[in-house]
Amino acid sequence: MAKERSFTEKEGYFGDFGGRYSPEILTEALIELEDTYNKLRKDKKFQKDLEFYRRNYIGRPSPLTYAEKLTKAWGGAKIWLKREDLNHTGAHKINNTIGQALIAKAMGKRRIIAETGAGQHGVATATVGALFEFETAIFMGEEDLRRQKLNAIRMQMLGAKVIGVSSGTATLKDATSEAMRDWALNVSNTHYIVGSVIGPHPFPTIVRDFQKVVGDESKKQFKKENDKLPDAVVACVGGGSNAMGMYYAFLNDKKVKLYGVEAGGRGPSPGEHSATMLFGKTGFLHGTKTLVIQDDGGQVVPAHSVSAGLDYPGVGPEHAHLHSSGRVKYETVSDQGALDAFMEVCRVEGIIPALETAHAFRFAKDLAKELGKKKDILICLSGRGDKDVAEVARLVGLSQGDLI
Amino acid sequence: MSAIKSVFSDSKSAFIPYISLGDPNYDLCVDWADALIRGGADILELGIPFSDPVADGPVIQKAFKRALANPFSMDTILGTTEKIHSLHPHIPLVYLTYFNPIFHYGFEKFAEKAKIAGIQGMIIPDLPYDTPETDELFKSLKRRGVDLIHLVTPATPLNRMKGIRDFASGFIYYVTSYGVTGERKSISADLEDRIKTTKEVFSLPVSAGFGISAPDQAKEISQYADGIIIGSAVQRIIEENGSNPSLCRKKLEEYAQSISGSLRGKNR
């Protein structure tokens, strides 16, 4: 009897990772999404529309900034920043939501849903919901709602329904599960805008493709400015979309060292960090085969990070592959290290970075010293930190009086 | 013929209730299983708890959470299964589980130990047939005569059903509605036609699940389905009465009797 497989065993996989491990009720929607995207990616009008919104709505290309003050302060390699914080809505997330909203429109879907941790993906989804007139629902863990109140308010102002998730650890992992459940119920009229390079095939590929603009622009801008490529590229990794977008252009440039920085949290004990590359084992979570922080029984262990956006016990399958192949080196930075870097970048360079990116900054500080003055480090400044100021102020003990 | 397939007949519809192992602990769930079987269960589905059950609604999510408050190990799961099996060796037991705990334990070891514990079928909602791991697991199970039971949904087109056919045995779990597990008041209008098509494609018994809770619903669907699967409604009884074991047992047995008695060919 002939097997009628909807995709070959290798399609949608990155080495041993990736694939489509989702409930059967979602499979047809995933196949429809894959087929639609395969057509659209070659469609000139789609590419033209995407380019239009990138230039005229997001504000691309985002600048490449030489961080002169940080370079001086850290006393090592030159520091360059890819300014995704200057995009409309304040992070790289809008690159993906604009693209997926155009796909949803092409599929005739009227409703979009999303999961969000730090809220930047929620805001970016609510924004395209308003722009393209979708009914929009955003799932967000109750703990993240507390930490990222400002973004929750922004989403509501943009017309989205924000649904608090109290199950499990009430963070990104549970918001993702809840969004998948909603999608299973409403799959005929709803598109799920997955916010990172995670989830069942084709999401990791789609999200990477919409984020690779970050690396493509960076490469061009850096070459123009320096007539060479950077020696090292650093990005923070939760699910890993800004990092994947940044790395993709450099994967074949073997002289460029690529670093991913995960949340080391409060320490190495289970539940105290989100360092998937260091502590994760191969497993299946949210529809994909990837590295997952899990216990001896195969139960997923809750993750922790001071940054809601990194607080995820899995990672994109392409990252898992880049880790196992050794092309990208993954490191960790603690909560305290990230808070220190957050404050330092604010005061030295006049930029308030997202707490997620602060992890990348802290790692880059040591790397700059290690590489020395003749080298160049490019950091993906994935988003701005307005959303984090209240939480950071609380954690570093700044009272309102101090702030005034 | 597999032990599971032999439960089904043209003249009556089978009752397949579900419980989450470990809720509220591994001893009491043996009592719940016993009560359901005494009340008329023909096959019993045993849920292996998982931290991230994306295909389940709130009732089973909460059950898994309560279960995982006890120390989890696959060996405890297998031991509990063995106890249930020894009480009622003639009743086929089927695991319903997410893929990660099985993958983590190892296919061969799992298939071997599950078979010894009395398991005769597996349902894994997040393991579609078209993945490399299905081939491997399917072979491990098939060697031991354990059925791999697949889900077919209102969103599954004909060409996909034909693909699933190569890997399916025992019975087909037909998902009656979109969404996740949980009790629902209405059942979709074209259910009978969809089940009929599914039977034709697979030449296997087709049991309907997701959303069924009341005897009248079960009765109606049993007119054309070979089996009725009920999870959340059973689990709700445990949620509400689990702290009073003798009452909970009684309620489970009565509920099982009410459903079983309402099914096609089982009127008492």
Coordinates of C-alpha atoms in Angstrom, one line a residue, chain A residues 1-7 9 13 20-25 27-28 31 167-168 173-174 177-178 180-181 184-185 187 281-286 289 294-300, chain B residues 49-56 61 68 72 99-101 103-104 125-126 128-133 135 151 153-157 159-160 162-167 177-180:
Chain A
M1 CA 0.0 0.0 0.0
A2 CA 1.4 3.4 -1.0
K3 CA 2.2 5.8 1.8
E4 CA 0.8 9.3 1.1
R5 CA 3.0 11.5 3.1
S6 CA 2.4 15.2 3.2
F7 CA 6.1 16.0 3.4
E9 CA 11.1 13.1 6.2
Y13 CA 13.9 19.5 9.6
R20 CA 5.7 18.7 12.7
Y21 CA 4.5 17.1 15.9
S22 CA 1.2 18.8 16.5
P23 CA -2.3 17.5 17.1
E24 CA -4.0 16.1 14.0
I25 CA -6.7 18.8 14.1
T27 CA -2.2 19.4 10.5
E28 CA -4.2 20.6 7.6
I31 CA -0.1 22.1 5.4
S167 CA -2.2 27.4 34.0
G168 CA 1.2 26.0 34.7
K173 CA 5.3 28.2 27.8
D174 CA 1.7 28.2 29.0
S177 CA 0.0 26.0 24.9
E178 CA -3.2 28.0 25.3
M180 CA -2.4 26.2 20.3
R181 CA -5.6 25.2 22.0
A184 CA -7.4 24.0 17.4
L185 CA -10.9 25.3 18.1
V187 CA -8.5 26.8 12.9
K281 CA 17.8 17.3 26.1
T282 CA 16.2 16.3 22.8
G283 CA 12.5 16.3 23.2
F284 CA 9.1 17.3 21.8
L285 CA 7.4 20.6 22.8
H286 CA 4.8 22.7 21.1
K289 CA 11.6 18.3 18.0
Q294 CA 13.1 18.4 31.1
D295 CA 13.3 16.1 34.1
D296 CA 14.2 12.4 34.2
G297 CA 10.6 11.5 33.4
G298 CA 10.4 13.6 30.2
Q299 CA 8.3 16.3 31.9
V300 CA 9.1 19.9 30.9
Chain B
P49 CA 0.3 12.8 32.7
F50 CA 2.4 15.4 30.8
S51 CA 3.3 18.9 31.8
D52 CA 2.2 20.5 28.5
P53 CA -0.9 18.8 27.2
V54 CA -1.7 21.0 24.2
A55 CA -4.6 18.8 22.9
D56 CA -6.4 18.8 26.3
Q61 CA -5.0 19.9 32.3
L68 CA 2.3 15.6 38.6
F72 CA 6.4 11.0 38.3
F99 CA 5.1 11.8 22.9
N100 CA 7.9 13.3 25.0
P101 CA 7.7 11.0 28.0
F103 CA 10.6 9.2 23.6
H104 CA 12.5 10.0 26.8
P125 CA -2.1 12.9 20.0
D126 CA 1.1 14.8 19.2
P128 CA 1.3 12.4 13.5
Y129 CA 1.8 9.4 11.2
D130 CA 4.1 11.2 8.9
T131 CA 7.1 11.6 11.2
P132 CA 10.2 9.4 11.2
E133 CA 9.6 8.5 14.9
D135 CA 7.9 4.3 11.8
L151 CA -6.9 10.2 15.7
T153 CA -10.6 14.8 13.0
P154 CA -13.1 16.9 11.1
A155 CA -10.1 18.6 9.5
T156 CA -8.5 15.4 8.2
P157 CA -9.0 15.1 4.5
N159 CA -5.8 11.7 1.3
R160 CA -4.4 12.0 4.9
K162 CA -5.2 7.0 3.5
G163 CA -1.8 7.9 4.7
I164 CA -2.7 7.2 8.3
R165 CA -4.2 3.8 7.3
D166 CA -0.8 2.2 7.0
F167 CA 0.0 2.9 10.6
S177 CA -15.3 18.4 17.1
Y178 CA -12.7 21.1 16.6
G179 CA -10.7 22.2 19.7
V180 CA -9.4 20.3 22.7

